[in-house]
Amino acid sequence: MLAISLLNLSPAHADPRAAAHVENMFRVVDTNRDGVITIAESDVAIETEFRKFDLDGDGIWSYAEVSKQQLDAGASQLPPDVQAKVIAGVYANYDLDGDRRITLANYRQVQTAMLLQADFDKDGQVTLQEARQLHGVVAP
């Protein structure tokens, strides 16, 4: 899942692709280009991404929509049993109340929590350095 998913990356200490990905996702969310991501900027990116993957426009991510997104994002390269586990894990991560529906509110809650996890200095915003630090990404 998108830009906000810069906070979902696995640590990759010296992988230049990981560093580039964090920087790209950071730029997408930092819309005013001031070098920090605020909650307001994050909220806009969260809603944009949610709408992008809500393929039928019903305001809910179905299991099929999450499956398609994950397969398109690279899970298709995994063995079928691993694909199923990845998709189920992603779905469960966002279906906070277990009602088999992922709403914008569910997605926003998880994404905002991840953003705040990267706010190491607790100033209410995230810098590129904090995003890198969260993922153990060494800057080029």
Coordinates of C-alpha atoms in Angstrom, one line a residue:
M1 CA 0.0 0.0 0.0
L2 CA 1.5 3.2 -1.0
A3 CA 3.4 6.1 0.0
I4 CA 2.5 5.7 3.6
S5 CA 3.8 2.3 3.4
L6 CA 7.2 3.8 3.6
L7 CA 6.7 3.1 7.2
N8 CA 5.9 -0.6 6.5
L9 CA 9.3 -1.4 5.0
S10 CA 11.6 -3.9 6.5
P11 CA 15.0 -2.8 7.8
A12 CA 17.6 -2.8 5.0
H13 CA 20.7 -1.3 6.3
A14 CA 22.8 -1.0 3.1
D15 CA 20.3 -1.8 0.4
P16 CA 20.3 1.2 -2.0
R17 CA 16.9 0.2 -3.3
A18 CA 15.4 0.4 0.2
A19 CA 17.0 3.9 0.7
A20 CA 15.6 5.0 -2.7
H21 CA 12.2 3.6 -1.9
V22 CA 12.0 5.4 1.5
E23 CA 13.1 8.7 -0.2
N24 CA 10.6 8.3 -3.0
M25 CA 7.7 7.5 -0.6
F26 CA 8.7 10.4 1.6
R27 CA 8.6 12.8 -1.3
V28 CA 5.2 11.6 -2.3
V29 CA 3.8 12.3 1.2
D30 CA 5.7 15.6 1.8
T31 CA 3.5 17.5 -0.5
N32 CA 4.7 21.0 0.5
R33 CA 8.3 19.9 0.2
D34 CA 9.4 21.3 3.5
G35 CA 11.3 18.2 4.6
V36 CA 8.8 16.9 7.1
I37 CA 5.6 14.8 6.9
T38 CA 2.8 16.2 9.1
I39 CA -0.3 14.4 10.2
A40 CA -2.3 16.6 7.8
E41 CA 0.0 15.6 4.8
S42 CA -0.2 12.0 5.9
D43 CA -4.0 12.1 6.1
V44 CA -4.2 13.3 2.5
A45 CA -1.9 10.6 1.3
I46 CA -3.8 8.0 3.3
E47 CA -7.1 8.9 1.7
T48 CA -5.7 9.1 -1.8
E49 CA -4.2 5.7 -1.4
F50 CA -7.3 4.2 0.1
R51 CA -9.4 5.5 -2.8
K52 CA -6.8 4.2 -5.3
F53 CA -7.1 0.6 -4.1
D54 CA -10.9 0.7 -3.4
L55 CA -11.5 -0.6 -6.9
D56 CA -15.3 -0.7 -6.7
G57 CA -15.6 2.6 -4.9
D58 CA -17.7 1.2 -2.1
G59 CA -15.6 2.7 0.7
I60 CA -14.4 -0.7 1.9
W61 CA -11.3 -2.7 0.9
S62 CA -12.4 -6.3 0.2
Y63 CA -10.1 -9.3 0.5
A64 CA -10.0 -9.4 -3.3
E65 CA -8.9 -5.8 -3.5
V66 CA -6.1 -6.3 -1.0
S67 CA -5.1 -9.5 -2.8
K68 CA -4.9 -7.7 -6.1
Q69 CA -2.8 -4.9 -4.6
Q70 CA -0.4 -7.3 -2.9
L71 CA 0.0 -9.4 -6.0
D72 CA 0.6 -6.3 -8.1
A73 CA 3.1 -5.1 -5.6
G74 CA 5.3 -8.2 -5.8
A75 CA 3.6 -11.0 -3.9
S76 CA 3.0 -12.7 -7.2
Q77 CA 6.6 -13.6 -7.2
L78 CA 6.2 -15.7 -4.0
P79 CA 5.1 -19.3 -3.8
P80 CA 1.3 -19.6 -3.5
D81 CA 1.3 -20.6 0.1
V82 CA 3.5 -17.6 1.0
Q83 CA 1.3 -15.3 -1.1
A84 CA -1.7 -16.5 0.8
K85 CA 0.0 -15.8 4.2
V86 CA 1.2 -12.3 3.0
I87 CA -2.2 -11.3 1.8
A88 CA -3.9 -12.7 4.9
G89 CA -1.4 -10.9 7.1
V90 CA -1.8 -7.5 5.4
Y91 CA -5.6 -7.9 5.5
A92 CA -5.6 -8.7 9.2
N93 CA -3.2 -5.8 9.9
Y94 CA -5.8 -3.3 8.7
D95 CA -9.0 -5.2 9.7
L96 CA -8.6 -3.9 13.2
D97 CA -12.0 -5.0 14.5
G98 CA -12.1 -8.3 12.7
D99 CA -15.4 -7.5 10.9
R100 CA -13.8 -8.5 7.5
R101 CA -14.1 -4.9 6.3
I102 CA -11.2 -2.5 5.9
T103 CA -12.6 1.0 6.0
L104 CA -10.8 4.3 5.5
A105 CA -10.9 4.8 9.3
N106 CA -9.2 1.4 9.8
Y107 CA -6.5 2.3 7.3
R108 CA -6.0 5.8 8.7
Q109 CA -5.6 4.4 12.2
V110 CA -2.9 1.9 11.3
Q111 CA -1.1 4.3 9.0
T112 CA -1.1 7.2 11.5
A113 CA 0.2 4.9 14.2
M114 CA 3.1 3.9 11.9
L115 CA 3.8 7.5 11.1
L116 CA 4.0 8.4 14.8
Q117 CA 6.3 5.4 15.4
A118 CA 8.8 7.2 13.2
D119 CA 8.5 10.4 15.1
F120 CA 11.5 9.8 17.3
D121 CA 11.8 13.3 18.6
K122 CA 8.1 13.5 19.3
D123 CA 7.6 16.8 17.6
G124 CA 4.4 15.7 15.7
Q125 CA 6.1 15.3 12.3
V126 CA 8.5 13.0 10.6
T127 CA 11.7 13.9 8.8
L128 CA 13.4 11.9 6.1
Q129 CA 16.1 11.0 8.6
E130 CA 13.5 9.7 11.0
A131 CA 11.9 7.6 8.2
R132 CA 15.3 6.2 7.4
Q133 CA 16.1 5.6 11.0
L134 CA 12.8 3.6 11.5
H135 CA 13.9 1.3 8.8
G136 CA 17.6 1.1 9.5
V137 CA 18.2 2.5 6.0
V138 CA 21.6 4.1 5.6
A139 CA 21.5 7.3 3.5
P140 CA 23.5 7.1 0.3

